[in-house]
Amino acid sequence: MDLYEYQGKELFGRFGVPVSEGRLATTPAEARTAAEQLAGPIVVKAQVLTGGRGKAGGIKLADSPEDAEREAEEILGLDINGHVVRKLWIEQASEIAKEYYLSVTFDRGTKKALFLLTTEGGIEIEEVAENNPDALARLHVDPLEGSQPYQGRRLIYGAGIADPSEQKQILDIIGKLYTCFVETDAMLCEINPLIVTPEGEVRALDSKFTVDDNALYKHHDIAEMRDLEAYPPEERAAREKGVTYVKLDGEVGILGNGAGLVMSTLDVIALVGGRPANFCDLGGGGDAQGVVDALEIISADPQVRSIVFNIFAGITRCDVVAEGILQALSQTKIEHPIVVRFDGTNADEGRAILAEAAPPNLHVEATMLDAAKRAVKLAG
Ligand code: GDP
Ligand code: MN
């Protein structure tokens, strides 16, 4: 789960990573009040779950509360890479002497946390890695050993940071960021930029924070940070029903059981010249209600022209899925052609159920490839 900047900063603050004081605002008037409370120059920051806000005009400095209100008016409702701005973070403005970059992420290859530090902050880290790879210092942290000061020093020297006061502050931040990363079960904690003020103070000016979805049950406070409005309505509806659904931009609706099978189905649809409209995983159970819910969500997408069901049944039973399909067809009016491929547990029984009911828009195919071809053809 991705967190907004202000949520990430709240977590940073809890673990002692220095951040500026700020307030949340959802209207220009609230922005003005927040600016009055903070006093002095402030910065108005769009809160959206995407980067590059600065370039998109989502971050503006303001000298007065009136100014803040005006900027808030401009930024609210702005579309930044497909994300509409509904919330603002009003923060005490910082003076910036230097912009560094610090992050910790999980390196699956080595099964260790990986720190990246560079003095080339403020720009996309991918750009630094591509154009100036030597400027990027890396450090793996063994989970059993934890983050040790000598390692942090090595990272700091590696990045070429020579000022003793900066070294001391960044060493402290590295230790605290590691604790924050581990304690919150994060997948990524990124500070870009990590600034040095003209007075030599080091502080996190931005935060990009991703928490492992599978660990959210341990962190109710973080789980509650999820902003349902940040997701497209179909994905929200799916989440509420416990269906894994991701909208794509093609015409063939796809439903399968198991993420791997659904991914393969997307590939096969593309192989035979079609474009998938979505990713939808029924999961292992595949009970009738799950099928009904998934079909409702997929068929609600106006771009969908045909639907392919790809079921390879192990724990799932094809007869149960067949019942689900018929139930969905009787409950909601689905006019899309539906192509079904059953294999595995009770495939024959499942096909028999469908053949007996024989809804006019249902087509059964024996293989995944044939089902894909048929669905693409029916999508026209
Ligand atoms: P991003 O564009 O989404 O990564 O948003 P950031 O929070 O990183 O801000 C982008 C840029 O805006 C920073 O690199 C700074 O140059 C500038 N900026 C953000 N906050 C401040 C601030 O408090 N003072 C000043 N002077 N510049 C800021
Ligand atoms: Mn940034």
Short mmCIF file of C-alpha atoms and ligand atoms in Angstrom, two decimals, residues 5 9 20 41-48 50-56 58-61 80 91-96 99 121-124 190-195 203 205-208, ligand 1:
data_model
loop_
_atom_site.label_atom_id
_atom_site.label_comp_id
_atom_site.label_asym_id
_atom_site.label_seq_id
_atom_site.Cartn_x
_atom_site.Cartn_y
_atom_site.Cartn_z
CA GLU A 5 3.66 12.17 1.53
CA LYS A 9 6.17 11.95 7.08
CA SER A 20 9.03 19.97 8.78
CA PRO A 41 6.73 31.29 4.40
CA ILE A 42 5.03 28.02 3.61
CA VAL A 43 4.81 25.49 0.82
CA VAL A 44 1.53 24.10 -0.54
CA LYS A 45 1.94 20.48 -1.65
CA ALA A 46 -0.53 18.38 -3.65
CA GLN A 47 -1.10 15.00 -1.99
CA VAL A 48 -1.37 12.39 -4.74
CA THR A 50 2.40 9.67 -7.76
CA GLY A 51 5.72 11.45 -8.06
CA GLY A 52 6.81 14.43 -10.14
CA ARG A 53 4.38 16.79 -8.43
CA GLY A 54 6.85 19.66 -8.55
CA LYS A 55 7.13 19.53 -12.35
CA ALA A 56 3.34 19.21 -12.72
CA GLY A 58 1.52 20.62 -7.65
CA ILE A 59 4.02 22.28 -5.30
CA LYS A 60 4.01 26.03 -4.72
CA LEU A 61 5.71 28.35 -2.27
CA ILE A 80 -1.32 14.99 -11.93
CA GLU A 91 4.19 22.84 5.35
CA GLN A 92 6.63 25.34 6.79
CA ALA A 93 8.87 26.20 3.85
CA SER A 94 12.49 25.14 4.04
CA GLU A 95 15.50 26.94 2.70
CA ILE A 96 17.52 24.56 0.62
CA GLU A 99 19.39 18.23 -2.14
CA GLY A 121 19.02 14.41 -5.01
CA GLY A 122 15.88 16.15 -6.18
CA ILE A 123 15.76 14.29 -9.50
CA GLU A 124 14.46 10.80 -10.29
CA GLU A 190 12.36 7.06 0.06
CA ILE A 191 13.46 10.59 0.93
CA ASN A 192 13.92 12.71 -2.19
CA PRO A 193 15.13 15.28 -1.53
CA LEU A 194 16.89 14.89 1.79
CA ILE A 195 17.85 18.52 2.19
CA ARG A 203 15.77 17.06 6.98
CA LEU A 205 11.55 17.25 2.49
CA ASP A 206 9.54 14.52 0.75
CA SER A 207 8.48 10.95 1.50
CA LYS A 208 7.57 8.00 -0.66
P1 GDP B 1 7.94 15.65 -6.01
O1 GDP B 1 8.12 16.58 -7.16
O2 GDP B 1 6.62 14.92 -6.10
O3 GDP B 1 9.07 14.71 -5.82
O4 GDP B 1 7.82 16.58 -4.69
P2 GDP B 1 8.92 17.09 -3.64
O5 GDP B 1 8.29 17.18 -2.31
O6 GDP B 1 10.18 16.31 -3.73
O7 GDP B 1 9.19 18.58 -4.12
C1 GDP B 1 9.74 18.86 -5.38
C2 GDP B 1 10.69 20.03 -5.30
O8 GDP B 1 10.01 21.18 -4.82
C3 GDP B 1 11.83 19.81 -4.32
O9 GDP B 1 12.90 19.08 -4.90
C4 GDP B 1 12.21 21.22 -3.99
O10 GDP B 1 13.11 21.72 -4.95
C5 GDP B 1 10.90 21.97 -4.08
N1 GDP B 1 10.39 22.18 -2.70
C6 GDP B 1 9.56 21.39 -2.01
N2 GDP B 1 9.39 21.86 -0.75
C7 GDP B 1 10.14 22.98 -0.67
C8 GDP B 1 10.39 23.92 0.39
O11 GDP B 1 9.94 23.81 1.51
N3 GDP B 1 11.22 24.96 0.08
C9 GDP B 1 11.79 25.11 -1.16
N4 GDP B 1 12.58 26.15 -1.36
N5 GDP B 1 11.57 24.25 -2.15
C10 GDP B 1 10.76 23.19 -1.92
#
